[in-house]
Amino acid sequence: MTVLPTGWVNGSKLLSALRFLRLSAWALIRHRPDVIFCHMTEVQNLILAPLARIVRIPIYLWYAHMSLSPYLKISYVLSNAIITSTKFSCPIKGSKVIEIGQAIDSATFNGPEFRGPIRKLIHLGRFDESKNISILIETVSNMRNEYPELTLEIVGTPSNLKNQSFASLILERYKEEKWLNFLPSIPRAQVPNKLIESDCFIHAYEGSLDKILVEATFVRKPVVTRNHGYLEEFGSWSDSIPSTLELELRSLLSRSDQEIAIEVNRRHEIATNNHDISSWVHKLNSILIR
């Protein structure tokens, strides 16, 4: 492996682009790769694509985000294909968009059979307003009127100063609630065990299909979400798509532990078939080396 730092500076896009182009041209001439694979870098992909076309090297972009930029639109035209995880993980549709799953290591994300009962709910992810943290808290708070044993643990850290202010307001507002616990982000290696310690994963983000949803499914936890991509692929506790978070949680809690276990195992099988890293690598290789 050869690593070539490009020194990209967000506040200096033109100079960064020229520096990236110069270094990339040298690398293509020097190493003459069989294929170019860009990971979540639609801008750099767009810079490289015309050059790749000239020297006849296939170029692919991995993109798993619902944000649609003009760079992505042009990259779709100039690249051989855009590779993504699911149809709900890329804002562009077309014959050049290829879905290959989420690449979850099932050896790491592997939990025991669901036993129940459901008491401890958990959410892992950025403590950002876009993740609809307020809706999570309000939903569980409302459900505690009927299920007072429910608790909620929110694990995550704000991604920027704006969301730091949002998080501070939430922490202040709910600081007296004993059933609600806040923790900062944890190392990636601790995520599987943290999920296993809980009874249910709850999630309110409505954009792309967050990887953590599939990871929670791999460890055999019931997942409560209103995320359309997840509901379409794995199903809804309320048998309703679209659905609301409260409806999903209420429907889950109304089921017996045996019914939940059967559904959790069904979802686990879907996750294994569609998102295991072994099949992901095979699919990716079959695209890049064809």
Coordinates of C-alpha atoms in Angstrom, one line a residue:
M1 CA 0.0 0.0 0.0
T2 CA 1.2 3.5 -0.9
V3 CA -0.2 6.5 1.0
L4 CA -0.1 9.9 -0.7
P5 CA -1.4 12.7 1.5
T6 CA -2.9 15.5 -0.7
G7 CA -3.1 18.2 2.0
W8 CA -6.7 19.1 1.2
V9 CA -7.9 22.2 3.0
N10 CA -11.6 22.9 3.2
G11 CA -11.2 26.6 3.2
S12 CA -9.0 26.6 0.1
K13 CA -10.9 24.5 -2.4
L14 CA -9.2 25.8 -5.6
L15 CA -5.7 25.3 -4.5
S16 CA -6.6 22.0 -2.8
A17 CA -8.2 20.8 -6.1
L18 CA -5.2 21.8 -8.2
R19 CA -2.8 20.1 -5.7
F20 CA -5.0 17.0 -5.7
L21 CA -5.1 16.9 -9.5
R22 CA -1.4 17.2 -9.8
L23 CA -0.6 14.5 -7.3
S24 CA -3.3 12.2 -8.8
A25 CA -2.0 12.6 -12.3
W26 CA 1.5 11.7 -11.1
A27 CA 0.1 8.7 -9.2
L28 CA -1.9 7.4 -12.3
I29 CA 1.2 7.7 -14.5
R30 CA 3.5 6.2 -11.9
H31 CA 1.4 3.3 -10.7
R32 CA -1.0 2.8 -13.6
P33 CA -3.8 1.3 -11.4
D34 CA -6.4 -1.0 -12.9
V35 CA -9.3 0.8 -11.2
I36 CA -10.0 3.9 -9.2
F37 CA -12.3 3.6 -6.1
C38 CA -13.3 6.9 -4.4
H39 CA -14.9 6.5 -0.9
M40 CA -17.4 9.2 0.1
T41 CA -15.5 11.9 -1.9
E42 CA -17.7 13.1 -4.7
V43 CA -15.6 16.3 -5.1
Q44 CA -12.3 14.4 -5.6
N45 CA -14.1 11.8 -7.7
L46 CA -15.3 14.6 -10.0
I47 CA -11.8 16.0 -10.3
L48 CA -10.4 12.6 -11.2
A49 CA -13.1 11.3 -13.5
P50 CA -12.1 13.3 -16.7
L51 CA -8.5 12.2 -16.2
A52 CA -9.6 8.6 -15.6
R53 CA -11.6 8.7 -18.8
I54 CA -8.6 10.0 -20.8
V55 CA -6.3 7.3 -19.6
R56 CA -9.1 4.7 -19.8
I57 CA -9.1 3.6 -16.1
P58 CA -12.5 2.7 -14.7
I59 CA -13.6 5.0 -11.8
Y60 CA -16.2 4.2 -9.1
L61 CA -17.6 6.3 -6.3
W62 CA -18.8 4.8 -3.0
Y63 CA -21.5 7.1 -1.7
A64 CA -23.9 6.3 1.2
H65 CA -25.6 9.6 2.2
M66 CA -28.9 11.2 1.2
S67 CA -27.3 14.7 0.6
L68 CA -27.5 15.6 -3.0
S69 CA -24.8 17.9 -4.2
P70 CA -24.1 19.2 -7.8
Y71 CA -20.8 17.4 -7.6
L72 CA -22.6 14.1 -7.1
K73 CA -24.8 14.7 -10.1
I74 CA -21.9 15.3 -12.4
S75 CA -19.9 12.4 -10.9
Y76 CA -22.8 10.1 -11.8
V77 CA -22.5 11.1 -15.4
L78 CA -18.7 10.8 -15.6
S79 CA -18.1 7.8 -13.4
N80 CA -18.5 4.1 -14.4
A81 CA -20.9 3.7 -11.5
I82 CA -21.9 4.9 -8.0
I83 CA -21.8 2.1 -5.4
T84 CA -24.0 2.4 -2.3
S85 CA -25.3 0.3 0.5
T86 CA -29.1 0.4 -0.1
K87 CA -31.6 2.2 -2.4
F88 CA -32.3 4.5 0.6
S89 CA -28.6 5.4 1.0
C90 CA -28.1 7.4 -2.2
P91 CA -30.2 10.4 -3.5
I92 CA -29.5 9.5 -7.1
K93 CA -31.4 6.7 -8.9
G94 CA -30.5 5.1 -12.2
S95 CA -28.8 2.2 -13.9
K96 CA -25.4 3.3 -12.7
V97 CA -26.2 3.1 -9.0
I98 CA -25.3 -0.3 -7.6
E99 CA -26.4 -1.5 -4.1
I100 CA -24.2 -3.9 -2.2
G101 CA -25.2 -3.7 1.5
Q102 CA -23.7 -2.2 4.6
A103 CA -20.6 -4.4 5.3
I104 CA -21.2 -5.5 8.9
D105 CA -18.7 -7.9 10.5
S106 CA -21.0 -10.6 11.8
A107 CA -18.2 -12.0 13.9
T108 CA -18.1 -8.8 15.9
F109 CA -21.7 -7.8 15.9
N110 CA -23.2 -11.1 17.2
G111 CA -25.5 -11.3 20.1
P112 CA -27.6 -14.0 22.0
E113 CA -31.1 -14.9 21.2
F114 CA -33.7 -12.3 22.4
R115 CA -35.3 -13.2 25.7
G116 CA -37.1 -10.2 26.9
P117 CA -38.7 -8.4 28.7
I118 CA -38.0 -5.0 27.2
R119 CA -37.1 -2.4 29.8
K120 CA -33.8 -0.7 28.8
L121 CA -33.9 1.3 25.5
I122 CA -30.7 2.6 24.0
H123 CA -29.7 5.0 21.2
L124 CA -26.2 5.3 19.8
G125 CA -25.2 8.1 17.4
R126 CA -24.2 11.7 17.1
F127 CA -26.0 13.9 19.6
D128 CA -27.2 16.2 16.8
E129 CA -30.6 17.9 16.3
S130 CA -30.9 16.1 12.9
K131 CA -31.0 12.8 14.8
N132 CA -34.3 13.9 16.4
I133 CA -33.1 13.3 19.9
S134 CA -36.1 15.3 21.3
I135 CA -38.5 12.9 19.6
L136 CA -36.8 9.9 21.1
I137 CA -37.1 11.3 24.6
E138 CA -40.7 12.5 24.2
T139 CA -41.7 9.2 22.8
V140 CA -40.3 7.2 25.6
S141 CA -41.6 9.7 28.2
N142 CA -45.1 9.3 26.8
M143 CA -44.9 5.5 26.7
R144 CA -43.8 5.5 30.4
N145 CA -47.3 6.4 31.3
E146 CA -48.3 2.8 30.4
Y147 CA -44.9 1.1 30.8
P148 CA -43.2 2.9 33.8
E149 CA -40.3 0.4 33.8
L150 CA -38.9 1.8 30.6
T151 CA -35.5 3.6 30.7
L152 CA -33.6 5.3 27.9
E153 CA -29.8 5.7 27.5
I154 CA -28.5 8.1 24.8
V155 CA -24.9 7.6 23.9
G156 CA -23.3 10.2 21.6
T157 CA -21.4 13.4 21.3
P158 CA -22.4 16.6 19.3
S159 CA -20.6 16.9 15.9
N160 CA -20.1 20.7 16.0
L161 CA -20.7 23.8 18.1
K162 CA -24.2 24.3 16.9
N163 CA -25.2 20.9 18.1
Q164 CA -23.2 21.4 21.3
S165 CA -25.7 24.2 22.2
F166 CA -28.6 21.9 21.3
A167 CA -27.2 19.1 23.5
S168 CA -26.7 21.5 26.4
L169 CA -30.3 22.5 26.2
I170 CA -31.5 18.9 26.2
L171 CA -29.2 18.0 29.1
E172 CA -30.5 20.9 31.2
R173 CA -34.1 20.2 30.4
Y174 CA -34.1 16.6 31.4
K175 CA -31.4 16.6 34.1
E176 CA -33.9 15.6 36.8
E177 CA -35.3 12.6 34.9
K178 CA -34.0 9.4 36.6
W179 CA -35.1 7.1 33.8
L180 CA -33.0 9.0 31.3
N181 CA -29.2 8.7 31.0
F182 CA -26.8 10.5 28.8
L183 CA -23.3 9.2 27.9
P184 CA -20.6 10.6 25.6
S185 CA -19.5 8.7 22.5
I186 CA -17.8 5.3 23.1
P187 CA -15.0 3.7 21.1
R188 CA -16.1 1.7 18.1
A189 CA -14.9 -1.6 19.7
Q190 CA -17.3 -1.1 22.6
V191 CA -20.4 -0.7 20.4
P192 CA -21.4 -4.4 20.1
N193 CA -21.3 -5.0 23.9
K194 CA -23.2 -1.8 24.5
L195 CA -25.9 -2.9 22.2
I196 CA -26.0 -6.4 23.8
E197 CA -26.5 -4.8 27.3
S198 CA -29.7 -3.2 26.1
D199 CA -33.1 -4.6 25.5
C200 CA -34.1 -2.6 22.4
F201 CA -32.5 0.0 20.0
I202 CA -34.5 3.1 19.3
H203 CA -33.9 5.6 16.6
A204 CA -35.7 8.6 15.0
Y205 CA -33.5 9.7 12.1
E206 CA -35.4 9.8 8.8
G207 CA -32.6 10.2 6.3
S208 CA -30.3 7.5 4.9
L209 CA -30.3 4.1 6.4
D210 CA -27.9 4.5 9.4
K211 CA -25.4 1.6 9.7
I212 CA -26.1 1.3 13.5
L213 CA -29.7 0.1 12.7
V214 CA -28.3 -2.9 10.9
E215 CA -25.6 -3.5 13.5
A216 CA -28.3 -3.6 16.2
T217 CA -30.2 -6.1 14.0
F218 CA -27.1 -8.2 13.8
V219 CA -26.9 -8.5 17.6
R220 CA -30.5 -9.6 17.7
K221 CA -32.0 -6.5 19.3
P222 CA -35.5 -5.4 18.4
V223 CA -35.1 -2.1 16.5
V224 CA -37.7 0.7 16.8
T225 CA -37.4 3.4 14.2
R226 CA -39.4 5.4 11.7
N227 CA -36.6 5.3 9.2
H228 CA -38.2 4.5 5.9
G229 CA -35.3 2.6 4.5
Y230 CA -35.2 0.2 7.5
L231 CA -38.9 -0.3 7.5
E232 CA -39.0 -1.1 3.8
E233 CA -36.2 -3.7 4.1
F234 CA -36.8 -5.2 7.5
G235 CA -40.4 -4.6 8.3
S236 CA -42.5 -2.6 10.8
W237 CA -43.7 -3.7 14.2
S238 CA -47.0 -1.9 13.5
D239 CA -47.3 -3.4 10.0
S240 CA -47.5 0.2 8.7
I241 CA -45.1 2.0 6.3
P242 CA -44.6 4.8 6.9
S243 CA -45.0 4.7 10.6
T244 CA -44.4 6.9 13.7
L245 CA -41.9 6.2 16.4
E246 CA -44.6 6.0 19.1
L247 CA -46.7 3.6 17.0
E248 CA -43.7 1.4 16.4
L249 CA -42.7 1.3 20.1
R250 CA -46.3 0.7 21.2
S251 CA -46.7 -2.1 18.7
L252 CA -43.5 -3.7 19.8
L253 CA -44.4 -3.6 23.5
S254 CA -47.8 -5.1 22.9
R255 CA -46.2 -8.3 21.5
S256 CA -45.2 -11.3 23.6
D257 CA -41.5 -12.1 24.1
Q258 CA -41.9 -15.1 21.9
E259 CA -43.4 -13.1 19.0
I260 CA -40.6 -10.5 19.3
A261 CA -38.0 -13.3 19.3
I262 CA -39.4 -14.8 16.1
E263 CA -39.4 -11.4 14.3
V264 CA -35.9 -10.5 15.6
N265 CA -34.6 -13.7 14.1
R266 CA -36.3 -13.0 10.8
R267 CA -34.7 -9.6 10.6
H268 CA -31.4 -11.1 11.6
E269 CA -31.6 -13.4 8.7
I270 CA -32.3 -10.5 6.3
A271 CA -29.3 -8.6 7.7
T272 CA -27.0 -11.7 7.3
N273 CA -28.1 -12.2 3.7
N274 CA -27.9 -8.6 2.6
H275 CA -25.3 -6.9 4.8
D276 CA -22.6 -9.3 6.0
I277 CA -19.1 -8.1 5.2
S278 CA -18.2 -11.3 3.4
S279 CA -20.9 -10.8 0.7
W280 CA -20.1 -7.1 0.6
V281 CA -16.5 -7.7 -0.3
H282 CA -17.5 -10.3 -2.9
K283 CA -20.0 -7.9 -4.5
L284 CA -17.5 -5.0 -4.5
N285 CA -14.7 -7.1 -6.0
S286 CA -17.1 -8.4 -8.7
I287 CA -17.8 -4.7 -9.7
L288 CA -14.2 -3.4 -9.5
I289 CA -12.5 -6.2 -11.4
R290 CA -15.0 -6.8 -14.2

